[in-house]
Amino acid sequence: MGDEDRRADFTALYLREVDGQVRRAALLTGSAETAHDLVHDAFVEVYRRWDGLREPGPYLGRSVLNRCRDHARREATARRRLPLLVERDQAGDEHLWDALQALPFNHRAAVVLRYYHQLPQGEIAELLGCRPGTVGPWLQRGLRALRKALA
Amino acid sequence: MNDLDDRLTDLLTRSAAAVEVRPDVDAVLGDDRDAAVVDLGRRPRDVRRLLALAATVLVVVGLGAAALVARPDDTRPLDVTDAPAAERRFPVFGDLPASLRDHRIEATDGAGTVHSFGDREDGDQLVRAALGKVADDGSVSDVIQLVASASTPEGPPGPPADEIEDLGGGYRLAVTVGQVEVYGPGTTVVAVGGPDTEDLIREIAGTSLTATTVVDGVPTLTLGDLPDGYTVTAPPTPADPEQAEAFVEGDYGVPTTVVETGVGSPDLAVISAGGSYVPVDIDGAPGVIAVRERRTIVAWTAPGGVHVRVASDLGEDDALLIARGIRLVDQAEWRRTYPERPEGEAPPIPAATTDHPLVGEPAPPVGGSTIGVAAYHPPQDAGEWTIVSFTATWCVPCVEMLDRLAPVHRDLHAAGRASVVSLFVDDTVAAAATVVEEHEVDWQVLVTRPSDVEPWGIDGTVPATAFVDPDGTVRGVVVGLMTGREIDQTLDALGG
């Protein structure tokens, strides 16, 4: 594949995916700026590996989620040392937004992928790199924690 | 579809729609063209994140103070001065070396004096440091936290090698990848490194601080008379003697005041959002106030301790009204307000301990690689209680907790009460082995994959601690950092 073809194919993927990936990452990290950074880095990685990727789309999705997970881990570590008040959802329902952002990453991701992207459990498991049977408990625990927080 | 389903779908849809996506494929292609320097290019972005983090955090550290609301009717006029940022210099920095005079500094000390800082530009270096004298028993005194920034055209340095160094006078310094930490066994505090970080800390470590009072009680806050429309919804009766929280609920249905004490130390830490702080006079004590979007933040000090409120969804007047209503109390008054538990009464089990789906269930089997000096025995075969500690080398509090587990393991195992098992989650054997050796871990250690501990429902949330009885049944799970005393008390409360 020539450079021009590769760039054209990658650009098509980028334009098709960037919007959804940034919005998803923003829901998972609670920050549009962080989402842009993480998604940008994932795209750079995909482009570098372009010739060796059989399915760049799914690879991109997993890469973005992994970067969100790493970000959540770093944030959690930092928060334990210097707890932060998270930025609140400007669109309202702040209690629910706060509770969502406070969920463990896998629970939060399962909830976002189910309720925003409306994905079935099999696809959620593929994106999160877990067994399909694991998604259900993550969703249940996430929803239980949200109900408890709202009670 | 139930109400929560509807709310979630609506919230996520609206929140996602509110994100402004800025496609820039040329930037991606450009980054790839410059692949050789991408790693360097990423660092400033990380620094910007750290700067953003710092700009949103104001940490106030105080020692041994309890506060009660007393005088909400004080209506003395405020002296609000919009002083230039350069004039808001904390006195402790008056003796800084000339080379550091241009640093902008935010700091709090053990007496609670707060200084803030102006806006920073991208590319500035940031130094966040906290210092305290660490006693042998783990208590920390003369605590100071500070943030300084300075323009450094060469950008941040590469990550220094891991090391721990005794700075003398009770101060200890740890330099880990990308950050500097000054810590003792009772607390962990953070600094983000710049090229002169160590020099800066050395300089400041030698600066005398205002004398502080260390009380062996519980620092906490309670709220009394509040403006109309505000009620206390969570009186600060801390389940954890080293933690306290206070919330003031407004008409908006969201928590509007948050006060938290430090975990694992007597430090009183109050967290607020960032913004431009303006000095104010509060009953003769210097304070700062910031109004940012829907939050109003007030922080101030008084002789002998820290007075702080973080109030969101409150107007400036109401926030100051609450702020003025707090006064310090001595330990005797604190004890009268919150009497101790009668002797002989069983200690309460923290609610969160038994609020886990595994409680009452058999402990799931654990796979992984055994490392260290002790052979692994599943809880069912241990013949005593097993304290399963989920940990990770990449989690700073977890590594700190390893040190706390040493006396727990020694005492409880010797008494035939319990043994300790540390499970490193999502780690390599090499990384875990290094930490185990450095911290002289002599109890059971397994290095697991995430799927190995998935049945425990920990999900990588570490540190976490599970208490398993001699029959192999999980009796409690605690997520978060625990002190050795807390582990002992929780085991006691669970019947172990």
XYZ file of C-alpha atoms in Angstrom:
647
model
C 0.000 0.000 0.000
C 1.415 3.375 -0.983
C 1.710 6.293 1.385
C -1.100 8.167 -0.333
C -3.454 5.172 -0.112
C -2.585 4.618 3.528
C -3.215 8.240 4.376
C -6.500 8.239 2.499
C -7.721 5.079 4.226
C -6.624 6.328 7.618
C -8.256 9.703 7.049
C -11.512 7.957 6.176
C -11.318 5.948 9.406
C -10.464 9.069 11.379
C -13.383 11.074 10.042
C -15.722 8.140 10.622
C -14.609 7.411 14.185
C -13.275 10.563 15.804
C -16.594 12.042 16.798
C -17.906 8.942 18.549
C -14.592 8.092 20.157
C -14.113 11.573 21.637
C -17.648 11.671 23.000
C -17.280 8.201 24.495
C -13.934 9.058 26.055
C -15.394 12.285 27.434
C -18.142 10.328 29.173
C -15.585 7.913 30.601
C -13.053 10.482 31.763
C -15.391 13.345 32.586
C -13.262 15.738 30.551
C -13.505 16.720 26.892
C -9.895 17.926 26.884
C -8.618 14.648 28.271
C -10.799 12.801 25.778
C -9.260 14.691 22.874
C -5.757 13.901 24.109
C -6.429 10.206 24.665
C -8.214 9.733 21.350
C -5.512 11.639 19.511
C -2.854 9.373 21.011
C -4.873 6.288 20.075
C -5.171 7.479 16.481
C -1.429 8.082 16.333
C -0.856 4.541 17.529
C -3.296 3.136 14.969
C -1.632 5.029 12.129
C 1.796 3.804 13.130
C 0.575 0.221 13.158
C -1.689 0.676 10.147
C 0.007 -1.849 7.854
C -0.112 -4.581 10.495
C -3.713 -4.084 11.624
C -6.371 -6.306 10.163
C -9.226 -4.465 11.851
C -8.106 -0.940 12.717
C -11.593 0.158 13.818
C -11.998 -2.312 16.683
C -8.319 -1.862 17.556
C -8.896 1.864 17.851
C -11.913 1.319 20.105
C -9.974 -0.935 22.456
C -7.011 1.419 22.429
C -9.185 4.369 23.439
C -10.825 2.360 26.225
C -7.476 1.142 27.506
C -6.193 4.695 27.579
C -9.309 5.778 29.460
C -8.732 2.944 31.920
C -5.114 3.974 32.439
C -6.246 7.549 32.912
C -8.819 6.460 35.490
C -6.155 4.491 37.311
C -3.845 7.474 37.456
C -6.681 9.714 38.542
C -7.738 7.282 41.243
C -4.223 7.123 42.578
C -3.909 10.873 42.588
C -7.313 11.273 44.177
C -6.425 8.974 47.035
C -3.525 11.223 47.807
C -5.148 14.556 47.068
C -8.867 14.039 46.616
C -10.509 16.258 44.035
C -13.936 17.492 43.407
C -14.713 16.336 39.907
C -16.067 18.736 37.369
C -19.772 18.483 37.237
C -21.944 17.849 34.244
C -22.969 21.232 32.952
C -26.115 19.777 31.420
C -27.745 19.001 34.769
C -28.472 15.842 36.819
C -25.251 16.495 38.664
C -25.822 13.877 41.323
C -26.048 11.156 38.726
C -23.026 12.507 36.845
C -20.943 12.593 40.012
C -22.027 9.085 40.938
C -21.220 7.844 37.446
C -17.757 9.363 37.516
C -17.156 7.814 40.928
C -17.793 4.273 39.688
C -14.866 1.918 39.168
C -13.750 2.219 35.564
C -15.077 -1.123 34.345
C -18.483 -0.467 35.889
C -18.598 3.028 34.413
C -17.523 1.806 30.995
C -20.139 -0.944 31.021
C -22.839 1.584 31.893
C -21.721 4.075 29.226
C -21.416 1.444 26.520
C -24.813 0.025 27.411
C -26.798 3.192 27.964
C -25.115 5.574 25.554
C -23.946 3.293 22.774
C -26.710 0.735 23.364
C -24.225 -2.091 22.761
C -25.045 -5.719 23.563
C -23.026 -7.409 26.283
C -20.944 -9.371 23.804
C -19.648 -6.232 22.121
C -19.083 -4.533 25.461
C -17.013 -7.528 26.572
C -14.979 -7.381 23.376
C -14.222 -3.697 23.865
C -13.376 -4.067 27.541
C -11.355 -7.229 27.018
C -13.341 -9.392 29.383
C -15.617 -12.403 29.196
C -19.234 -11.696 28.134
C -20.431 -13.123 31.439
C -18.479 -10.473 33.308
C -20.297 -7.551 31.762
C -23.602 -8.340 33.461
C -22.220 -8.192 37.011
C -20.315 -5.002 36.181
C -23.500 -3.421 34.898
C -25.482 -4.603 37.907
C -22.932 -3.324 40.373
C -22.682 -0.035 38.543
C -26.430 0.455 38.506
C -26.715 -0.605 42.141
C -24.092 1.947 43.123
C -25.877 4.644 41.124
C -29.210 3.837 42.779
C -27.562 3.919 46.182
C -25.947 7.249 45.432
C -29.250 8.709 44.311
C -31.243 7.333 47.228
C -37.636 1.245 31.128
C -37.303 2.414 34.712
C -36.455 5.884 35.958
C -32.714 5.290 36.334
C -32.495 3.863 32.812
C -34.230 6.944 31.463
C -32.056 9.317 33.451
C -28.868 7.561 32.428
C -29.741 7.537 28.761
C -30.792 11.162 28.913
C -27.736 12.275 30.890
C -25.254 10.433 28.685
C -26.896 11.604 25.482
C -26.955 15.231 26.596
C -23.439 15.106 28.019
C -22.028 13.520 24.871
C -23.855 16.044 22.702
C -22.333 18.865 24.734
C -18.786 17.729 23.876
C -17.258 19.916 21.214
C -15.294 17.578 18.979
C -12.392 19.166 17.124
C -11.272 16.802 14.355
C -7.666 17.344 13.264
C -6.391 14.455 11.227
C -3.385 16.490 10.103
C -2.204 16.649 13.695
C -2.292 12.851 13.917
C -0.456 12.429 10.643
C 1.994 15.112 11.706
C 2.637 13.372 15.009
C 3.385 10.194 13.136
C 5.762 11.965 10.763
C 7.584 13.209 13.842
C 7.498 9.830 15.510
C 11.044 10.208 16.745
C 10.047 13.114 18.946
C 6.524 12.089 19.837
C 7.492 10.917 23.264
C 9.050 14.261 24.020
C 6.037 15.976 22.548
C 3.764 14.128 24.894
C 5.465 15.392 27.994
C 4.231 18.946 27.801
C 0.731 17.599 27.448
C 1.228 15.585 30.611
C 2.569 18.682 32.317
C -0.465 20.638 31.201
C -2.657 17.984 32.762
C -0.676 18.251 35.959
C -0.940 22.006 35.862
C -4.673 21.705 35.362
C -4.782 19.282 38.270
C -2.869 21.669 40.466
C -4.951 24.607 39.417
C -8.082 22.831 40.541
C -6.787 21.812 43.918
C -6.306 23.818 47.017
C -5.185 21.693 49.880
C -5.164 23.031 53.354
C -3.362 21.045 55.963
C -3.922 21.611 59.610
C -3.282 19.648 62.720
C -5.346 18.633 65.654
C -8.192 21.076 65.313
C -11.866 20.554 65.745
C -14.368 23.215 64.901
C -17.914 23.955 65.867
C -20.340 26.506 64.525
C -21.100 29.214 67.003
C -21.674 32.729 65.732
C -23.626 32.865 62.502
C -24.907 36.313 63.374
C -21.562 38.028 62.957
C -22.060 40.609 60.248
C -18.801 42.496 60.399
C -17.987 44.038 57.026
C -15.472 42.273 54.877
C -12.211 43.706 53.794
C -11.964 42.340 50.285
C -8.805 43.295 48.490
C -7.930 42.342 44.974
C -4.227 42.225 45.639
C -1.836 41.453 42.805
C -0.731 37.843 42.795
C 2.879 38.878 43.312
C 1.998 40.335 46.698
C 0.335 37.202 47.939
C 3.535 35.617 49.085
C 3.520 33.308 51.990
C 5.898 34.566 54.682
C 7.663 31.266 54.949
C 9.075 31.878 51.519
C 10.625 35.155 52.478
C 13.974 33.446 52.893
C 13.898 31.647 49.607
C 17.130 31.813 47.664
C 17.267 34.536 45.073
C 17.108 32.009 42.277
C 13.638 31.018 43.410
C 12.206 34.473 43.985
C 10.395 34.442 40.701
C 8.487 31.311 41.550
C 4.848 31.786 42.119
C 3.804 29.900 45.147
C 0.744 28.520 46.763
C 1.201 27.146 50.186
C -0.476 26.168 53.369
C 1.226 25.441 56.613
C 0.415 23.589 59.741
C -1.250 26.649 61.176
C -3.438 26.835 58.143
C -2.231 29.973 56.446
C -3.278 29.791 52.855
C -1.707 31.434 49.916
C -2.882 31.094 46.411
C -1.419 31.724 43.007
C -2.274 33.323 39.741
C -2.965 31.693 36.431
C -0.193 29.795 34.777
C 0.716 29.562 31.170
C 1.259 26.322 29.352
C 4.851 25.204 29.447
C 5.493 26.415 32.968
C 7.135 24.019 35.316
C 5.216 22.999 38.349
C 6.553 21.948 41.687
C 4.152 20.596 44.220
C 5.628 19.582 47.482
C 4.573 18.737 50.941
C 6.836 18.435 53.868
C 6.386 17.244 57.360
C 8.476 16.055 60.223
C 7.876 12.359 60.558
C 8.142 10.819 63.986
C 8.969 7.193 64.629
C 5.345 6.427 65.390
C 4.272 7.710 62.017
C 2.768 10.964 63.191
C 3.524 14.031 61.143
C 4.009 17.518 62.419
C 4.987 20.860 60.938
C 3.297 19.954 57.729
C 3.567 22.278 54.814
C 2.277 21.815 51.323
C 3.250 24.082 48.540
C 2.998 24.547 44.849
C 5.467 26.570 42.892
C 5.838 27.125 39.210
C 8.583 28.559 37.123
C 9.149 29.005 33.439
C 11.623 26.488 32.151
C 12.175 26.612 28.422
C 13.872 23.249 28.321
C 10.776 21.429 29.531
C 10.499 18.800 32.212
C 13.324 16.391 32.904
C 13.204 12.721 32.196
C 11.970 10.518 34.990
C 14.602 10.192 37.683
C 15.552 6.863 39.141
C 13.516 5.556 42.021
C 15.099 6.364 45.322
C 14.324 7.275 48.868
C 16.520 9.688 50.669
C 16.720 10.911 54.226
C 16.774 14.679 54.088
C 17.526 14.947 57.784
C 15.471 16.488 60.539
C 12.744 13.946 60.070
C 12.098 14.735 56.426
C 12.292 11.999 53.891
C 12.181 12.304 50.154
C 11.144 9.786 47.549
C 11.735 10.407 43.901
C 9.661 8.164 41.722
C 8.939 8.214 38.056
C 7.718 11.634 37.096
C 7.137 12.933 40.551
C 8.648 13.622 43.881
C 7.101 12.647 47.139
C 8.041 13.585 50.635
C 6.514 11.196 53.051
C 6.606 9.324 56.255
C 4.966 6.118 57.388
C 1.817 7.967 58.415
C 1.162 10.008 55.345
C 1.899 10.382 51.700
C 2.152 13.722 50.061
C 2.888 14.658 46.554
C 5.192 16.765 44.542
C 5.469 16.964 40.797
C 8.997 17.283 39.702
C 10.772 20.012 37.841
C 14.469 20.425 37.212
C 15.064 22.107 40.549
C 12.590 20.122 42.581
C 15.032 18.552 44.947
C 16.897 21.782 45.500
C 13.657 23.593 46.163
C 12.548 21.030 48.674
C 15.893 21.087 50.400
C 15.686 24.838 50.694
C 12.197 24.822 52.063
C 12.840 21.902 54.372
C 15.182 24.120 56.317
C 12.679 26.901 56.756
C 11.123 27.189 60.170
C 7.385 26.891 60.241
C 4.805 28.322 62.543
C 4.397 26.169 65.614
C 1.452 23.836 65.433
C -0.556 22.033 68.010
C -0.807 18.297 67.677
C -3.818 16.832 69.421
C -4.262 13.118 69.652
C -7.969 13.410 68.980
C -10.166 13.537 65.953
C -10.140 16.556 63.716
C -13.573 17.117 62.360
C -16.197 19.729 61.783
C -19.808 20.169 62.606
C -22.213 22.738 61.327
C -24.747 24.725 63.240
C -27.006 27.563 62.150
C -27.040 27.942 58.425
C -28.696 30.342 55.999
C -32.295 29.673 55.075
C -32.610 26.775 52.711
C -29.527 24.936 53.888
C -29.539 21.962 56.175
C -26.941 19.618 57.523
C -27.484 16.268 55.907
C -24.447 14.337 57.055
C -23.268 15.345 60.496
C -19.602 14.529 60.761
C -19.602 11.537 63.007
C -16.721 9.791 61.392
C -16.749 6.027 61.220
C -13.101 6.335 60.477
C -11.384 8.247 63.263
C -8.958 9.701 60.776
C -11.581 10.858 58.339
C -14.452 13.261 58.565
C -16.806 14.714 56.070
C -19.369 17.447 56.290
C -21.943 18.257 53.688
C -24.295 21.170 53.536
C -27.270 20.537 51.352
C -28.854 23.398 49.504
C -32.060 23.760 47.585
C -30.342 22.366 44.532
C -30.207 18.841 45.889
C -26.448 18.584 45.521
C -23.758 18.579 48.169
C -22.555 22.113 48.532
C -19.903 21.897 51.167
C -17.293 19.220 51.459
C -14.709 18.915 54.158
C -12.436 15.921 54.369
C -9.596 15.137 56.632
C -6.507 13.413 55.392
C -6.449 9.651 55.455
C -3.861 7.993 57.554
C -2.637 11.167 59.109
C -3.976 13.797 61.449
C -3.910 16.298 58.636
C -7.027 18.223 57.918
C -7.312 18.573 54.196
C -9.925 20.573 52.436
C -10.312 20.309 48.748
C -11.703 22.956 46.533
C -11.862 23.921 42.931
C -9.406 26.347 41.482
C -9.963 29.894 40.483
C -8.685 33.324 41.252
C -8.594 33.762 44.968
C -9.035 37.141 46.530
C -7.753 37.858 50.026
C -10.432 38.625 52.583
C -10.443 39.422 56.240
C -12.522 37.054 58.328
C -12.821 38.185 61.889
C -9.290 39.473 61.748
C -7.862 36.305 60.222
C -6.494 36.351 56.713
C -8.544 34.334 54.282
C -9.179 33.905 50.631
C -12.352 33.653 48.648
C -13.096 32.675 45.080
C -16.314 32.601 43.140
C -16.094 30.284 40.198
C -19.107 29.295 38.188
C -21.451 27.858 40.781
C -18.897 27.416 43.525
C -17.862 29.815 46.181
C -14.734 28.869 48.031
C -13.650 30.327 51.313
C -10.507 29.382 53.134
C -8.974 31.090 56.106
C -7.067 30.524 59.282
C -7.158 31.383 62.920
C -4.599 31.026 65.682
C -4.155 27.402 66.596
C -5.806 25.743 63.693
C -7.471 25.835 60.365
C -10.878 27.153 59.495
C -12.071 26.232 56.083
C -15.237 25.965 54.087
C -15.705 25.022 50.525
C -19.131 26.099 49.525
C -20.612 25.639 46.116
C -24.035 26.792 45.042
C -23.798 29.437 47.715
C -23.553 33.109 47.160
C -20.528 34.928 48.478
C -22.418 36.398 51.405
C -23.879 33.072 52.479
C -20.534 31.329 52.132
C -18.880 33.897 54.337
C -21.730 33.704 56.795
C -21.039 30.015 57.215
C -17.324 30.616 57.302
C -17.646 33.095 60.141
C -19.738 30.702 62.154
C -16.978 28.256 62.862
C -14.780 28.328 65.885
C -12.125 26.025 67.170
C -12.777 23.917 70.212
C -10.362 22.195 72.491
C -10.143 18.487 72.980
C -12.330 18.541 76.081
C -15.178 20.240 74.268
C -14.732 17.889 71.369
C -15.075 14.927 73.716
C -18.215 16.416 75.264
C -19.672 16.863 71.809
C -18.749 13.412 70.601
C -18.510 11.134 73.640
C -16.400 8.061 73.369
C -17.910 4.643 73.013
C -18.617 3.060 76.427
C -16.078 0.535 77.549
C -16.917 -3.042 76.686
C -19.246 -2.136 73.873
C -18.413 -3.916 70.642
C -16.828 -1.666 68.094
C -19.076 -0.798 65.190
C -18.431 -2.454 61.871
C -18.099 0.200 59.194
C -21.123 -0.144 56.933
C -18.995 -0.327 53.828
C -17.167 -3.352 55.221
C -20.104 -5.695 54.874
C -21.716 -3.995 51.901
C -20.100 -6.155 49.284
C -21.666 -8.941 47.244
C -18.995 -11.409 48.336
C -19.731 -11.070 52.037
C -21.159 -14.343 53.285
C -19.857 -16.176 50.229
C -16.944 -18.628 50.055
C -13.683 -16.907 49.194
C -13.090 -17.375 45.460
C -9.990 -19.317 44.488
C -7.001 -17.241 43.427
C -4.571 -18.046 40.634
C -1.234 -16.471 39.963
C 2.442 -16.800 40.737
C 3.722 -17.123 44.279
C 6.717 -14.936 45.043
C 8.562 -13.977 48.192
C 9.527 -16.112 51.133
C 6.188 -17.506 52.279
C 4.218 -20.334 50.686
C 0.637 -19.525 49.788
C -2.190 -21.254 51.616
C -5.763 -20.695 50.399
C -7.929 -19.133 53.115
C -9.875 -22.370 53.458
C -6.681 -24.136 54.515
C -5.187 -21.387 56.655
C -6.750 -22.509 59.925
C -7.133 -18.874 60.983
C -8.561 -15.677 59.570
C -6.983 -14.488 56.343
C -6.565 -10.830 55.502
C -6.412 -10.625 51.733
C -4.809 -7.362 50.658
C -5.268 -6.394 47.010
C -2.364 -4.240 45.992
C -0.300 -3.065 43.035
C 3.147 -1.668 42.435
C 1.717 1.210 40.370
C -0.493 2.331 43.246
C 1.412 4.557 45.668
C -1.001 4.130 48.621
C -0.838 0.355 48.084
C 2.908 0.351 48.455
C 2.525 2.515 51.543
C 0.052 -0.022 52.898
C 2.630 -2.796 52.549
C 4.605 -1.077 55.296
C 1.494 -0.902 57.437
C 0.806 -4.600 56.925
C 4.177 -5.660 58.303
C 3.292 -5.175 62.001
C -0.242 -6.446 61.345
C 1.112 -9.669 59.930
C 3.699 -9.998 62.674
C 1.291 -9.430 65.556
C -1.811 -11.183 64.282
C 0.005 -14.200 62.915
C 2.011 -14.597 66.107
C -1.229 -14.502 68.081
C -2.796 -17.135 65.840
C -5.525 -14.704 64.822
C -4.885 -14.110 61.156
C -2.433 -14.363 58.326
C -1.944 -11.847 55.557
C -1.932 -12.492 51.823
C -0.993 -9.731 49.413
C -2.345 -10.107 45.889
C -0.620 -7.912 43.328
C -3.255 -7.038 40.769
C -2.352 -6.447 37.134
C 1.386 -6.451 37.771
C 4.421 -8.217 36.440
C 6.267 -10.702 38.611
C 9.457 -8.670 38.220
C 7.851 -5.416 39.377
C 6.134 -7.089 42.309
C 9.294 -8.955 43.313
C 11.222 -5.696 43.429
C 8.663 -4.076 45.713
C 8.420 -7.187 47.894
C 12.166 -7.205 48.366
C 12.415 -3.460 48.981
C 9.663 -3.533 51.598
C 10.846 -6.788 53.152
C 7.499 -8.480 52.752
C 7.681 -11.762 54.587
C 4.087 -12.895 54.262
C 2.262 -14.650 51.437
C 2.370 -12.896 48.081
C 0.738 -13.776 44.798
C 1.083 -11.927 41.505
C -2.180 -12.217 39.639
C -3.750 -11.228 36.386
C -6.974 -9.185 36.446
C -8.946 -12.275 35.459
C -7.519 -14.145 38.468
C -9.127 -11.769 40.939
C -12.201 -10.923 38.887
C -14.423 -13.217 41.025
C -13.516 -11.033 44.020
C -15.180 -8.069 42.332
C -12.212 -5.818 43.009
C -11.964 -4.591 39.402
C -8.529 -3.144 39.857
C -9.743 -0.839 42.612
C -6.827 -0.991 44.962
C -5.928 -0.943 47.723
C -8.707 -3.188 48.954
C -8.803 -5.593 51.859
C -10.950 -8.693 52.305
C -11.433 -10.438 55.636
C -11.951 -14.201 55.330
C -12.864 -16.338 58.327
C -11.196 -19.705 59.107
C -13.978 -21.530 57.258
C -13.072 -19.645 54.098
C -16.109 -17.361 54.100
C -15.686 -13.710 53.201
C -16.872 -11.595 56.137
C -15.902 -8.103 55.034
C -14.362 -6.123 52.204
C -12.931 -2.636 52.593
C -11.907 -0.577 49.581
C -9.298 2.063 50.248
C -6.245 2.618 52.375
C -6.397 1.113 55.886
C -4.138 1.680 58.819
C -2.871 -1.238 60.817
C -5.114 -0.155 63.670
C -8.138 -0.140 61.383
C -7.351 -3.613 60.126
C -7.054 -4.845 63.694
C -10.279 -3.116 64.748
C -12.178 -4.396 61.735
C -10.982 -7.943 62.366
C -12.053 -7.539 65.976
C -15.458 -6.222 64.972
C -15.988 -9.112 62.574
C -15.248 -11.600 65.342
C -11.715 -12.511 64.353
